[in-house]
Structure formats: C-alpha cells, structure tokens
Short mmCIF file of N, CA and C in Angstrom, two decimals:
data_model
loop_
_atom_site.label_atom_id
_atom_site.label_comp_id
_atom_site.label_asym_id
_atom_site.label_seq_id
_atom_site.Cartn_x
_atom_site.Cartn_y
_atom_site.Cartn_z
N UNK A 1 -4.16 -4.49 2.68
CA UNK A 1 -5.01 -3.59 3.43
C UNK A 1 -6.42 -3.62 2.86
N UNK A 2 -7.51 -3.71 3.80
CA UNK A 2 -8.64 -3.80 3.37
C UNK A 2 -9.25 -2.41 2.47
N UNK A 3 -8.54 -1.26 2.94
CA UNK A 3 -9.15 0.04 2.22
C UNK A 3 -8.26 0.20 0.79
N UNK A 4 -7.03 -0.69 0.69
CA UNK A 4 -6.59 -1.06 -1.16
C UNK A 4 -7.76 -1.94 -1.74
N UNK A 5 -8.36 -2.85 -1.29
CA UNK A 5 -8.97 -3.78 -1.99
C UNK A 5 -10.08 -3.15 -2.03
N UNK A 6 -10.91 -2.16 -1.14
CA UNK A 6 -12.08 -1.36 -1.47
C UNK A 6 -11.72 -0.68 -2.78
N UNK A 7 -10.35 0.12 -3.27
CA UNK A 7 -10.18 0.95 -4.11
C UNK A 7 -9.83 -0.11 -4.98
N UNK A 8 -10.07 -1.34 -4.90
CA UNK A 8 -9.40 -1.94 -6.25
C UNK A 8 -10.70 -2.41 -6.59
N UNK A 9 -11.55 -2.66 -5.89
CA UNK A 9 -12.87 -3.35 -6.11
C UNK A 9 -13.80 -2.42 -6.69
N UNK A 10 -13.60 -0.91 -6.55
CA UNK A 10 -14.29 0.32 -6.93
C UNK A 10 -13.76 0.45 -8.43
N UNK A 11 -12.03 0.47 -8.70
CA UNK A 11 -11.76 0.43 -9.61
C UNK A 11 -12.82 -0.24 -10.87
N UNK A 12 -12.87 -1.64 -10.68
CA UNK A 12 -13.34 -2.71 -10.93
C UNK A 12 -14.62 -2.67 -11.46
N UNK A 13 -15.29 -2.01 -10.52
CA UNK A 13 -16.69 -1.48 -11.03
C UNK A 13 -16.89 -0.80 -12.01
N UNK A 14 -16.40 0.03 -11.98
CA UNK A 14 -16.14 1.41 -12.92
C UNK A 14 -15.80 1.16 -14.25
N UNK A 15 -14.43 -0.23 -14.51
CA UNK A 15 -14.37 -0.49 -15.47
C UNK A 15 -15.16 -1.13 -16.19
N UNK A 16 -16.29 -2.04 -15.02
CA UNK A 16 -17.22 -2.97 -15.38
C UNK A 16 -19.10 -2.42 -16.07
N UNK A 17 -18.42 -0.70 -15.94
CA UNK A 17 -19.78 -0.28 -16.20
C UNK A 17 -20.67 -0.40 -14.77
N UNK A 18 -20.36 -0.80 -13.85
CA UNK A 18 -21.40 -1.21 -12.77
C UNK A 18 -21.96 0.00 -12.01
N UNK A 19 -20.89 1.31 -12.27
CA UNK A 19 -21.03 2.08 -11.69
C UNK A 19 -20.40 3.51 -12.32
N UNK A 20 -20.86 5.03 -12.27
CA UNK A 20 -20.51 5.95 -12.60
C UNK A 20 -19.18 6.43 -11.58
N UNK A 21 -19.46 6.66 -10.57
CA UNK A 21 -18.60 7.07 -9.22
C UNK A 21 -18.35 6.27 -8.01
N UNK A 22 -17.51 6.32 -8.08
CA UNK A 22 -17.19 5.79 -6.60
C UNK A 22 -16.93 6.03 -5.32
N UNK A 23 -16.98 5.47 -4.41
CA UNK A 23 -16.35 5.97 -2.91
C UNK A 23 -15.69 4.95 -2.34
N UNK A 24 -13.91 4.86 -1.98
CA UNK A 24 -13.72 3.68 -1.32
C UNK A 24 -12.03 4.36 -0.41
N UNK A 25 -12.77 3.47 0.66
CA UNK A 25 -11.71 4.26 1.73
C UNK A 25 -11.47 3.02 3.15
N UNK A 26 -11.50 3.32 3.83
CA UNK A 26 -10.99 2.81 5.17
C UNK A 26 -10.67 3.52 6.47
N UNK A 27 -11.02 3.14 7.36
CA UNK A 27 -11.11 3.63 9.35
C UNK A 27 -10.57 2.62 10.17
N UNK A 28 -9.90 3.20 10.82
CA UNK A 28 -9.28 2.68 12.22
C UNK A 28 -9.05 3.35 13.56
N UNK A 29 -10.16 2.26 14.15
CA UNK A 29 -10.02 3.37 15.17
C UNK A 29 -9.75 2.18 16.17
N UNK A 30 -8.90 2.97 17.45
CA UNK A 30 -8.68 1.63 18.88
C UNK A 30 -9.04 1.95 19.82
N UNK A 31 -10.21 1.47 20.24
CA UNK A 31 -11.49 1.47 20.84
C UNK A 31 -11.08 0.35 21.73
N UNK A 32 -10.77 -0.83 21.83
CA UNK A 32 -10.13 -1.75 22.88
C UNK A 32 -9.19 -2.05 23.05
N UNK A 33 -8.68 -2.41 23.93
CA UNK A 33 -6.77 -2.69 24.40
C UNK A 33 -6.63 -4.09 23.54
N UNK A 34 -7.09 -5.19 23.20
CA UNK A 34 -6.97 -6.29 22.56
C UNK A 34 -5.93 -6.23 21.55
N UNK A 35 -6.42 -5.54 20.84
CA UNK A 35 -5.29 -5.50 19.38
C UNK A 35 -4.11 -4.92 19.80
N UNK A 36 -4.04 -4.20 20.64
CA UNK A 36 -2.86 -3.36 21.43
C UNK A 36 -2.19 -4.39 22.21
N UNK A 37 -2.99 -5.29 22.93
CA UNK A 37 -1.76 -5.99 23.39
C UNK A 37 -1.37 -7.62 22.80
N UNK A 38 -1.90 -7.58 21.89
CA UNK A 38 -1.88 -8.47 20.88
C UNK A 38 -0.63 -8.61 20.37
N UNK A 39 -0.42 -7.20 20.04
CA UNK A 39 0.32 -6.45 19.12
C UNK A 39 2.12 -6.55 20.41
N UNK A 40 1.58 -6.26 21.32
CA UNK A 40 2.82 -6.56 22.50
C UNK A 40 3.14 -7.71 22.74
N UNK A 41 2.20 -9.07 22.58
CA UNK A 41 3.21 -10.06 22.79
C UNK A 41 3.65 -10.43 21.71
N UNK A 42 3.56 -10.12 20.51
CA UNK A 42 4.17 -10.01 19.58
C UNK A 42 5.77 -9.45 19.40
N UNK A 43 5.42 -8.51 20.28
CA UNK A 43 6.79 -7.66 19.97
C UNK A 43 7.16 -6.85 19.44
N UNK A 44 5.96 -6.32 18.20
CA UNK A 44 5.77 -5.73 16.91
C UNK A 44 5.80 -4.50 17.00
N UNK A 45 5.50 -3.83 18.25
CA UNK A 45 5.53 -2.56 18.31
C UNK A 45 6.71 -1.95 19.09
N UNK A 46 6.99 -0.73 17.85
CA UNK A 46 8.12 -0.10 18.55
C UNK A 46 8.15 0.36 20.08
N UNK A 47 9.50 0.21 20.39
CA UNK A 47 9.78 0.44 22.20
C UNK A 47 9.74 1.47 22.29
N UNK A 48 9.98 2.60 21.25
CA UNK A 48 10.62 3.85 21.56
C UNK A 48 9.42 4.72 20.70
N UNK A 49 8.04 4.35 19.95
CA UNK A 49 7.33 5.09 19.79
C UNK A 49 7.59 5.27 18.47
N UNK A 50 8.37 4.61 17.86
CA UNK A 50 8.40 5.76 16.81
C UNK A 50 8.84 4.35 15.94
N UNK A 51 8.54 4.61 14.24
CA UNK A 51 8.47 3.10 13.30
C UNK A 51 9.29 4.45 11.99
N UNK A 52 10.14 3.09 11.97
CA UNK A 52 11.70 3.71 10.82
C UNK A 52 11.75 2.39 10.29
N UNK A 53 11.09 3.30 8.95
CA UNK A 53 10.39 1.73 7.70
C UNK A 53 11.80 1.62 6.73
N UNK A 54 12.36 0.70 6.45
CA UNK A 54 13.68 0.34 5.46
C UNK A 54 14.61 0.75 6.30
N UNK A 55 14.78 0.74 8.09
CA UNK A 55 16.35 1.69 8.48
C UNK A 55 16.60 0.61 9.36
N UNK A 56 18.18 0.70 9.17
CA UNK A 56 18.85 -0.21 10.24
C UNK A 56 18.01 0.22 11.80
N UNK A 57 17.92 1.00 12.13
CA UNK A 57 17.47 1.11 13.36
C UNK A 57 15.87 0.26 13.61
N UNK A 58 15.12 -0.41 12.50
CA UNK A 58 13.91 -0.06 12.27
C UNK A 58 13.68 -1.67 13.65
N UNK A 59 12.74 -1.03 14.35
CA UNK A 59 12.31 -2.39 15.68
C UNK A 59 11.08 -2.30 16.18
N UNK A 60 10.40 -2.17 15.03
CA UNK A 60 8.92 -2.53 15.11
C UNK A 60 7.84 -1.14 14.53
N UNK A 61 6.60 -0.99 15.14
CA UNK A 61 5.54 -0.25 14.10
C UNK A 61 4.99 0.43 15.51
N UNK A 62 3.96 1.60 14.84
CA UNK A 62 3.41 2.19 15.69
C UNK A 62 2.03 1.90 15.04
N UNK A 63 0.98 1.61 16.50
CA UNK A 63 -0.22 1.57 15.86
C UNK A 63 -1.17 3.40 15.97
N UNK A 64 -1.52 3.42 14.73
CA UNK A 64 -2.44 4.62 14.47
C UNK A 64 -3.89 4.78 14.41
N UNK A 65 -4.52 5.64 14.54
CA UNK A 65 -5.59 6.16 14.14
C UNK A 65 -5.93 6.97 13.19
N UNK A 66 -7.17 6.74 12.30
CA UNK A 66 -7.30 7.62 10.94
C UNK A 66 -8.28 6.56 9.92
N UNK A 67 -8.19 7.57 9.14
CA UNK A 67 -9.66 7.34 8.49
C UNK A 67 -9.58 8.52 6.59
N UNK A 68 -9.30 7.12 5.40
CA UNK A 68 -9.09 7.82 4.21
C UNK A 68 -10.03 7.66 3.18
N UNK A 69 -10.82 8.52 2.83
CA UNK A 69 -11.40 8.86 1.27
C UNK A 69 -11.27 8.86 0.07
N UNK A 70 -11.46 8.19 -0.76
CA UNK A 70 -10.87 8.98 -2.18
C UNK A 70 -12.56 8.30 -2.81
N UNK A 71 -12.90 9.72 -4.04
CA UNK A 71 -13.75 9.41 -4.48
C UNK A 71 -13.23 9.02 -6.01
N UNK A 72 -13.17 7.81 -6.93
CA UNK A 72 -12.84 7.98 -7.92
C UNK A 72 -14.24 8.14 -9.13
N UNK A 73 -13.55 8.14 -10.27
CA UNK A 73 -14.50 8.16 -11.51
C UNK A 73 -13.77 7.52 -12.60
N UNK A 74 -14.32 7.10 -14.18
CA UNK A 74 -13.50 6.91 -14.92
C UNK A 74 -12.71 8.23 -15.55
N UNK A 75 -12.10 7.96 -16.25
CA UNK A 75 -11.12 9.10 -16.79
C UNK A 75 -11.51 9.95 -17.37
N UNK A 76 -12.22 9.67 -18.72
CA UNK A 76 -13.20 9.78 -19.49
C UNK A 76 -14.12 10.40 -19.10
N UNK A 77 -14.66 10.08 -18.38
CA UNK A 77 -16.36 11.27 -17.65
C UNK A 77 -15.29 12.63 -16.65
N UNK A 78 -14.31 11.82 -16.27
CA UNK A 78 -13.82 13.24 -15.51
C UNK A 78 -13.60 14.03 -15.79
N UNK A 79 -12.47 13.77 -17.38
CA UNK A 79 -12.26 14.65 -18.02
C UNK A 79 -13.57 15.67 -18.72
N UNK A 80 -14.80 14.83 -18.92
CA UNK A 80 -15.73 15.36 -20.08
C UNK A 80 -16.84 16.34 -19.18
N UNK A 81 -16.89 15.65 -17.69
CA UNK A 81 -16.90 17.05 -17.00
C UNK A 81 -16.31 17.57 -16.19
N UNK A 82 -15.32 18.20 -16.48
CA UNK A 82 -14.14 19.30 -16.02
C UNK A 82 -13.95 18.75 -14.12
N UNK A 83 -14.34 17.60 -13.82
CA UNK A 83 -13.54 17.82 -12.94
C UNK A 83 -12.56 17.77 -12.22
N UNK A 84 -11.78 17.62 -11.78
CA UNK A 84 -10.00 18.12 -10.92
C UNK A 84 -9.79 16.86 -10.75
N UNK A 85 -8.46 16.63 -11.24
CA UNK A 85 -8.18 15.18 -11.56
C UNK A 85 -6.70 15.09 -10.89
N UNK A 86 -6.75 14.35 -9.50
CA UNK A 86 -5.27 14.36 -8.73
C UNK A 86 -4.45 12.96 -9.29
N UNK A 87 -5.28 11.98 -9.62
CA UNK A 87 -4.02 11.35 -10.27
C UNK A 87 -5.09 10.21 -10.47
N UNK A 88 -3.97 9.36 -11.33
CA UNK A 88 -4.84 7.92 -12.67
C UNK A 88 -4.64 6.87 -12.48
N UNK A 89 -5.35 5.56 -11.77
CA UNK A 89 -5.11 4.48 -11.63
C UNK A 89 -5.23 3.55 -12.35
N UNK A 90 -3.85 3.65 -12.64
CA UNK A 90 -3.67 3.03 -14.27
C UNK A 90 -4.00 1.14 -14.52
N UNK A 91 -3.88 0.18 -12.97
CA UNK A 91 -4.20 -0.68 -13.11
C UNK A 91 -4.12 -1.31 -11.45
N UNK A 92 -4.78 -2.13 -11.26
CA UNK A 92 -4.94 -2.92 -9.30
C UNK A 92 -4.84 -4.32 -9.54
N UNK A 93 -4.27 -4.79 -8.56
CA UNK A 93 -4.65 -6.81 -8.31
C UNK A 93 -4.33 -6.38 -6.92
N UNK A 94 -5.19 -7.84 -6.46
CA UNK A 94 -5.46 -8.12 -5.28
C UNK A 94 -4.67 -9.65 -4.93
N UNK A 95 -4.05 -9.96 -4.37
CA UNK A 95 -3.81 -10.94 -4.35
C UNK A 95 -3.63 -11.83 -2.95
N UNK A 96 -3.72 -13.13 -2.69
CA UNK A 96 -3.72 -13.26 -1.04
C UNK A 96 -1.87 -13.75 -0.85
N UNK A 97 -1.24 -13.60 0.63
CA UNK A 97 -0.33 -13.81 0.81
C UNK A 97 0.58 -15.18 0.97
N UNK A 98 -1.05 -16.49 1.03
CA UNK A 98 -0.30 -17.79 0.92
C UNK A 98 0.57 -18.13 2.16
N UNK A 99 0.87 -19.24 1.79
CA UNK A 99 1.87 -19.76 2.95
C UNK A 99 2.85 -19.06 3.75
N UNK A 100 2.70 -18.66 4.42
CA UNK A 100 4.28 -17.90 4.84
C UNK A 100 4.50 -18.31 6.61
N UNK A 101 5.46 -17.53 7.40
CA UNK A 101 5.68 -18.07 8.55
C UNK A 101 4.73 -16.90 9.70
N UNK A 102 3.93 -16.55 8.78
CA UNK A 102 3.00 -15.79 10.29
C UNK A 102 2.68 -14.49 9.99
N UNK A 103 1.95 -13.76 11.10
CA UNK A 103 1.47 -12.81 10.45
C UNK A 103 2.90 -11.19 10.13
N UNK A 104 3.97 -11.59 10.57
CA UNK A 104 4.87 -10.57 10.50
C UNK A 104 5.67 -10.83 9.44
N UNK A 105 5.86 -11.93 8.62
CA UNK A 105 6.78 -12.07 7.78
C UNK A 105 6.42 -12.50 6.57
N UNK A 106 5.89 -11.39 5.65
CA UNK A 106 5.56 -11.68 4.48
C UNK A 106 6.08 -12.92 3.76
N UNK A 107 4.77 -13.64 2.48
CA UNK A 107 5.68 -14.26 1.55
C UNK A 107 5.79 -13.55 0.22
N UNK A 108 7.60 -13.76 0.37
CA UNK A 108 8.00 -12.87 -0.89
C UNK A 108 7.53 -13.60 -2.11
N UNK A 109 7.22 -14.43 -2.29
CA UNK A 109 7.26 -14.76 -3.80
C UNK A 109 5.55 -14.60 -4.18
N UNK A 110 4.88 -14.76 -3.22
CA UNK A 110 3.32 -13.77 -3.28
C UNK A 110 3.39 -12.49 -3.94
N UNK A 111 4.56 -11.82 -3.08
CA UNK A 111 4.24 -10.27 -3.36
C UNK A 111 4.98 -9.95 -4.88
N UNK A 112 6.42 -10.73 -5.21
CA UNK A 112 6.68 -10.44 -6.63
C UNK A 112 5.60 -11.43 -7.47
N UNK A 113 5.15 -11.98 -6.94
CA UNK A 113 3.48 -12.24 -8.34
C UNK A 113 2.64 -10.86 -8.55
N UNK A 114 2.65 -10.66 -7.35
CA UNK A 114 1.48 -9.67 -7.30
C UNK A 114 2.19 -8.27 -8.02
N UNK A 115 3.41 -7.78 -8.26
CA UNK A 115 4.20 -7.03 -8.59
C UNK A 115 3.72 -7.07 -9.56
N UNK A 116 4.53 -8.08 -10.14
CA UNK A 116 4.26 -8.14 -11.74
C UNK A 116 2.94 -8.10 -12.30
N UNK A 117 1.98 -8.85 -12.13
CA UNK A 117 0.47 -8.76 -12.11
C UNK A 117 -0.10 -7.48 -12.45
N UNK A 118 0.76 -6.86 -11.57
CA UNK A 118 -0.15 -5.48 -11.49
C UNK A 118 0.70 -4.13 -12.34
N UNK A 119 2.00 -4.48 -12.69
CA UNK A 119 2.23 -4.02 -13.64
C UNK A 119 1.70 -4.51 -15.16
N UNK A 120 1.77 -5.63 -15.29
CA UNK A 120 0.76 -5.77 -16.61
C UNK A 120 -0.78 -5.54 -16.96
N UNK A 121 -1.38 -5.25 -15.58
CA UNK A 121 -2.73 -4.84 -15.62
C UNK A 121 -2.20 -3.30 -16.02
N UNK A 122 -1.15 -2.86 -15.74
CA UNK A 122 -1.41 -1.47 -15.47
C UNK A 122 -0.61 -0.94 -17.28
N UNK A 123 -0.16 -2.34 -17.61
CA UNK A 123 0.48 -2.07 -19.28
C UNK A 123 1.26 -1.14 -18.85
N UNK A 124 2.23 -1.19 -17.88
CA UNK A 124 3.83 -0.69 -17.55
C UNK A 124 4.87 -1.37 -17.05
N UNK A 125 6.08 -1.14 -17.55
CA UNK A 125 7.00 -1.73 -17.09
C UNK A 125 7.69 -1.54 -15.98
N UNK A 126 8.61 -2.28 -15.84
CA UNK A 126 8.84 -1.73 -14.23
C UNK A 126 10.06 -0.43 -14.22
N UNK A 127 10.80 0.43 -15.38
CA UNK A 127 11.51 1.25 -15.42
C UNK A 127 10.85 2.36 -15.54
N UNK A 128 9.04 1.60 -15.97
CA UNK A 128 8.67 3.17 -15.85
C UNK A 128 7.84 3.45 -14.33
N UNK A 129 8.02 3.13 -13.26
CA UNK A 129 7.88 3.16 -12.32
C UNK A 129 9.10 4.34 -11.68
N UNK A 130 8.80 4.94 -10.58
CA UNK A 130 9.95 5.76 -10.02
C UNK A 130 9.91 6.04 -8.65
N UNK A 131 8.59 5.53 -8.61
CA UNK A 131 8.27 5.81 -6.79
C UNK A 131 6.94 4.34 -6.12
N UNK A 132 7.58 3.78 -4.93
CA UNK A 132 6.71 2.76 -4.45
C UNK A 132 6.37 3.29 -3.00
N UNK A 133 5.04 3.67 -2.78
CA UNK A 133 4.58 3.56 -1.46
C UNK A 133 4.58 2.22 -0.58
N UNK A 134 5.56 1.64 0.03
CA UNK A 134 5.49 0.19 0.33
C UNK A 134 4.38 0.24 1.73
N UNK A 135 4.52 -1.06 2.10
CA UNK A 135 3.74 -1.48 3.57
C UNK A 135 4.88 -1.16 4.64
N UNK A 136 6.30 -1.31 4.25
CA UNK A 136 6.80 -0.49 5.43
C UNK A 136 6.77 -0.53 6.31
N UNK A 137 6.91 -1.28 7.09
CA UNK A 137 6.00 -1.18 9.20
C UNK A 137 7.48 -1.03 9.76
N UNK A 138 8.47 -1.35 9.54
CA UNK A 138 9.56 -1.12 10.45
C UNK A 138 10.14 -2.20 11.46
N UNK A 139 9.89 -3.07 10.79
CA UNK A 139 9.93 -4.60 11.42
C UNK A 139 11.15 -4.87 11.13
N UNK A 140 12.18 -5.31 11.57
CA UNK A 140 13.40 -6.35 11.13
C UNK A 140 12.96 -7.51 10.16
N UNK A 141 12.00 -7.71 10.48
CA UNK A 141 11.90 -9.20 9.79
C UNK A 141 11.32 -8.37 8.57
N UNK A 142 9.60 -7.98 8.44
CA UNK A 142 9.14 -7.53 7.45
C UNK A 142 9.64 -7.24 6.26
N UNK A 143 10.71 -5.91 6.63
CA UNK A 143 10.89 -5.11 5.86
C UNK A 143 12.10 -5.01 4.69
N UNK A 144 12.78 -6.34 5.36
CA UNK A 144 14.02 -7.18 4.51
C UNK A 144 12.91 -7.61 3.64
N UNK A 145 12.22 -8.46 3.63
CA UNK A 145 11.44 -9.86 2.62
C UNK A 145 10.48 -8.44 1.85
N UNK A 146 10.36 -7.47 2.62
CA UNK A 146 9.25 -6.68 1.60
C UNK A 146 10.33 -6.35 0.14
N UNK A 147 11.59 -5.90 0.49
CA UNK A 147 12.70 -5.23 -0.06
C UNK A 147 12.67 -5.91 -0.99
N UNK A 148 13.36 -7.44 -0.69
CA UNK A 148 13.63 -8.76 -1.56
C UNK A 148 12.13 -8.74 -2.20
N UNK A 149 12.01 -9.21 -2.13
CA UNK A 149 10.65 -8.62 -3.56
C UNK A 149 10.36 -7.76 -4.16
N UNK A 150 10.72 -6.40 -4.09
CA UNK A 150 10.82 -5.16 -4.71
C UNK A 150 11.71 -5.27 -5.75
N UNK A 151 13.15 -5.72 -4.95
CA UNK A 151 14.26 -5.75 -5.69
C UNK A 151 14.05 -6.88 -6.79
N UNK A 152 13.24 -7.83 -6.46
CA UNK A 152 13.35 -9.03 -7.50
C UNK A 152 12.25 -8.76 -8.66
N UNK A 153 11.36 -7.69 -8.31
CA UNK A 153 10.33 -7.09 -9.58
C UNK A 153 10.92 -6.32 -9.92
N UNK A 154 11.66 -5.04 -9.79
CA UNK A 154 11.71 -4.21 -10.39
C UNK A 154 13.65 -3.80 -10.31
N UNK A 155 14.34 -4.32 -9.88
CA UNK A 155 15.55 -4.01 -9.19
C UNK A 155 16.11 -3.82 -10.57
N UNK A 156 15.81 -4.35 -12.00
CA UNK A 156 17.29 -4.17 -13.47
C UNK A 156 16.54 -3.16 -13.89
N UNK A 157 17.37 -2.03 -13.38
CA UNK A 157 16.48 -1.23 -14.35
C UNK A 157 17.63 0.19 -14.75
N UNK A 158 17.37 1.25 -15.10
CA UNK A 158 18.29 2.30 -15.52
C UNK A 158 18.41 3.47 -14.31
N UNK A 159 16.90 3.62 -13.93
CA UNK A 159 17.32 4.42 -13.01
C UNK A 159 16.61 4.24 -11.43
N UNK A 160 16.98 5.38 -10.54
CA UNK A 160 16.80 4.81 -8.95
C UNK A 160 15.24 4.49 -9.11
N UNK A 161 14.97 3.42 -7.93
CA UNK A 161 13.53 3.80 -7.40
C UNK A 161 13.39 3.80 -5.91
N UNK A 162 12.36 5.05 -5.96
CA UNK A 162 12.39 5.66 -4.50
C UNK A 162 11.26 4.71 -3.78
N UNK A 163 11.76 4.25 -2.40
CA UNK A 163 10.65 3.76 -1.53
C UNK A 163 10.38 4.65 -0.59
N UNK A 164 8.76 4.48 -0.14
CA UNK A 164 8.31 5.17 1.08
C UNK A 164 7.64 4.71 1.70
N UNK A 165 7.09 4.44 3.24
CA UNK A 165 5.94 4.16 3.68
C UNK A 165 5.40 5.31 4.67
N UNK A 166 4.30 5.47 4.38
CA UNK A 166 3.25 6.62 5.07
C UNK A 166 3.23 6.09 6.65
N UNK A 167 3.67 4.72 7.03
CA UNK A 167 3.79 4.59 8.55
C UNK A 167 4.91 5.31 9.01
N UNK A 168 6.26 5.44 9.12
CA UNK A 168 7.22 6.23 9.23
C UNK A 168 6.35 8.18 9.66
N UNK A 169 5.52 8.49 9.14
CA UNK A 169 4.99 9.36 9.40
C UNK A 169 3.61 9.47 10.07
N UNK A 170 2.81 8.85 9.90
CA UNK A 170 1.60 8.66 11.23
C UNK A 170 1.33 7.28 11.35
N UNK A 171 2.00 6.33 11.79
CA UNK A 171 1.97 4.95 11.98
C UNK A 171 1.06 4.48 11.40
N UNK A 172 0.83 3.15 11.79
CA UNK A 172 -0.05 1.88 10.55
C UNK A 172 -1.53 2.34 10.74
N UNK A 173 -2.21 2.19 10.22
CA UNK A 173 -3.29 2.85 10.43
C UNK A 173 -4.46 1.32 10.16
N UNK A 174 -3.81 0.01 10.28
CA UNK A 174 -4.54 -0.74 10.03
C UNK A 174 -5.27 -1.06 8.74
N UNK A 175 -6.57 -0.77 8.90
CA UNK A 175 -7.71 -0.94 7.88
C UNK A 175 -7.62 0.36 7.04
N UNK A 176 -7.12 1.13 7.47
CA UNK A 176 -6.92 2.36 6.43
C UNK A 176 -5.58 2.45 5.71
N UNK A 177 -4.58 1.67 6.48
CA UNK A 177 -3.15 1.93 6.03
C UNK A 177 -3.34 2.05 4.33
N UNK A 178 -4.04 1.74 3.64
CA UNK A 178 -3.74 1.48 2.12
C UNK A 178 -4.17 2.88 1.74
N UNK A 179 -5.24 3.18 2.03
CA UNK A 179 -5.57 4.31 1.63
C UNK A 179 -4.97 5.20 2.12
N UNK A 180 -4.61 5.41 3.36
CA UNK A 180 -3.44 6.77 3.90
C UNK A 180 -2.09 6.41 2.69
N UNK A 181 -1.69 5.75 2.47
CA UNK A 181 -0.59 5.32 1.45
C UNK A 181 -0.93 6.23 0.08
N UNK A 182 -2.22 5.54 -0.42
CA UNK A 182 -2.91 5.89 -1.91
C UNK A 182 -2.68 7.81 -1.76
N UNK A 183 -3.49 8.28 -0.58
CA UNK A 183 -3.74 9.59 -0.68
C UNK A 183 -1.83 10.41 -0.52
N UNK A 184 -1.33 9.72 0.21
CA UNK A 184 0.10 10.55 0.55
C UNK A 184 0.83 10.79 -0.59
N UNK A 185 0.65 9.57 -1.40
CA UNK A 185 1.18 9.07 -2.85
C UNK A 185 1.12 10.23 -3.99
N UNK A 186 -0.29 10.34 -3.77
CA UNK A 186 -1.28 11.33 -4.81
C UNK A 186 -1.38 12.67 -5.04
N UNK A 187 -0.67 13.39 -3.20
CA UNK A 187 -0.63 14.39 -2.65
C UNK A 187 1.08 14.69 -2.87
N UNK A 188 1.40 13.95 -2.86
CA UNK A 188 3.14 14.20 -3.28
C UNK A 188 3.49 14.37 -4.64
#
C-alpha cells in the first residue's frame, strides 16, 4: 500500500535526522467507474457486498472510500515533550512483490522475505509478535498464499497469533488501505 510506504519513508526520515515530525497517510476516493469495473472483470469483487478476509466463505473484496493520518515523531522528543504517545514503530521494510501470477495472487516467498526483514529491522522475534493486521481482501486465491507466508515466518512458535484485516470492516480502501490498517491496529 502506498500510504505503508509513506509511513515507512517518514519513519526513515526521522531516523535519518532529515526531519523532526512527520505526516504520512493516504486517500481514496472513486471518482470514476474504471477501477470499478476493472475490478469486475476481474471478478475480485464480492457478489454479495460484503469481504470475509481468512473465511471459507471469503469470494472477493469490497472497494472503499477513506482517507488516514498519522502524525509521527521520534520517541525521544515525544517523550521529552510530554506528548501522547499511541504506539512505537519499532521497525518498516518495503519491499516489491516480484514475479508472481498477477495482480490477485501474491508472491509468497516475497512476502516471507519481507517478514523476516522487518522483524530484524524491528530487533524482534517472531514469538514476540501476537497480533498481524494482514492485507486480507477476501479472495480465495489471495488469502491462502497470504496465510502460507505468515505461517512460514512466524507459524513455530509457543503461543497463538491473531490475524486481522481492517477490509472485513470498511473494505479496501486502496491507497489508504495501509494506513486504515496502521490506525485500527493502534486504536485496538
């Protein structure tokens, strides 16, 4: 999602000195039928309105509207001036998806790079993890290969880990989906 890579690129800054504060977010809005019926000969969108991310029933996505904020800072200045601190981004990678069979069917072995990656940026392991906001769309195809990569980063471990996706509750939101994810995450 383009509004994760804004917040990873803000991150980035911040660590780089480039910058005190940040602002990085994402909008979607559907303003022309194109992507809508794009999206129909595809097939991708649910028949029945409604997107059930990880469920046997799950037969496609709903497209949304929306638009997410987050202003970050480093830790350090937030703390040193008192202000309200909803949660710590402990580490980001960006990574591209590579070869795969199209735009609906992730490649898994992209996304367990990128797993791991970003747990060692983040200097955690994967047991200390307990909750994943996934991409989620509710696809048959998707949402198996998203799984199989979850399970293949983090699956030996001691205890459960919970998945969620913020589409299941106000559909994909496109260019914002990352950030509606980040904020639901943060807010829970």
């Amino acid at each position: 999602s383009s509004s994760l890579v804004s917040v990873h690129l803000a991150c980035q800054a911040l660590l780089r000195g480039e910058t005190d504060l940040a602002v990085a977010g994402g909008v979607n809005l559907m303003l022309t039928p194109e992507a809508s019926i794009a999206c129909c000969k595809l097939r991708a969108l649910s028949p029945d309105g409604r997107c059930f991310a990880f469920a046997e029933r799950a037969n496609g996505y709903v497209r949304g509207e929306g638009c997410g904020v987050v202003t970050l800072q480093r830790l350090s200045d937030a703390m040193s001036q008192e202000r309200p601190i909803y949660a710590v981004i402990r580490g980001s990678m960006v990574n591209h998806d590579g070869v795969s069979n199209g735009l609906t069917a992730p490649n898994v072995n992209s996304q367990i790079s990128l797993y791991h990656q970003t747990l060692e940026a983040a200097d955690l392991s994967p047991d200390q993890i307990d909750y994943i906001e996934a991409h989620g769309t509710g696809t048959p195809l998707g949402d198996p290969i998203e799984i199989e990569g979850l399970d293949a980063a983090y699956g030996e471990r001691d205890s459960k880990l919970m998945i969620g996706s913020v589409k299941t509750n106000i559909g994909h939101l496109e260019a914002a989906a990352g950030v509606a994810s980040l904020i639901k995450t943060v807010l829970a």
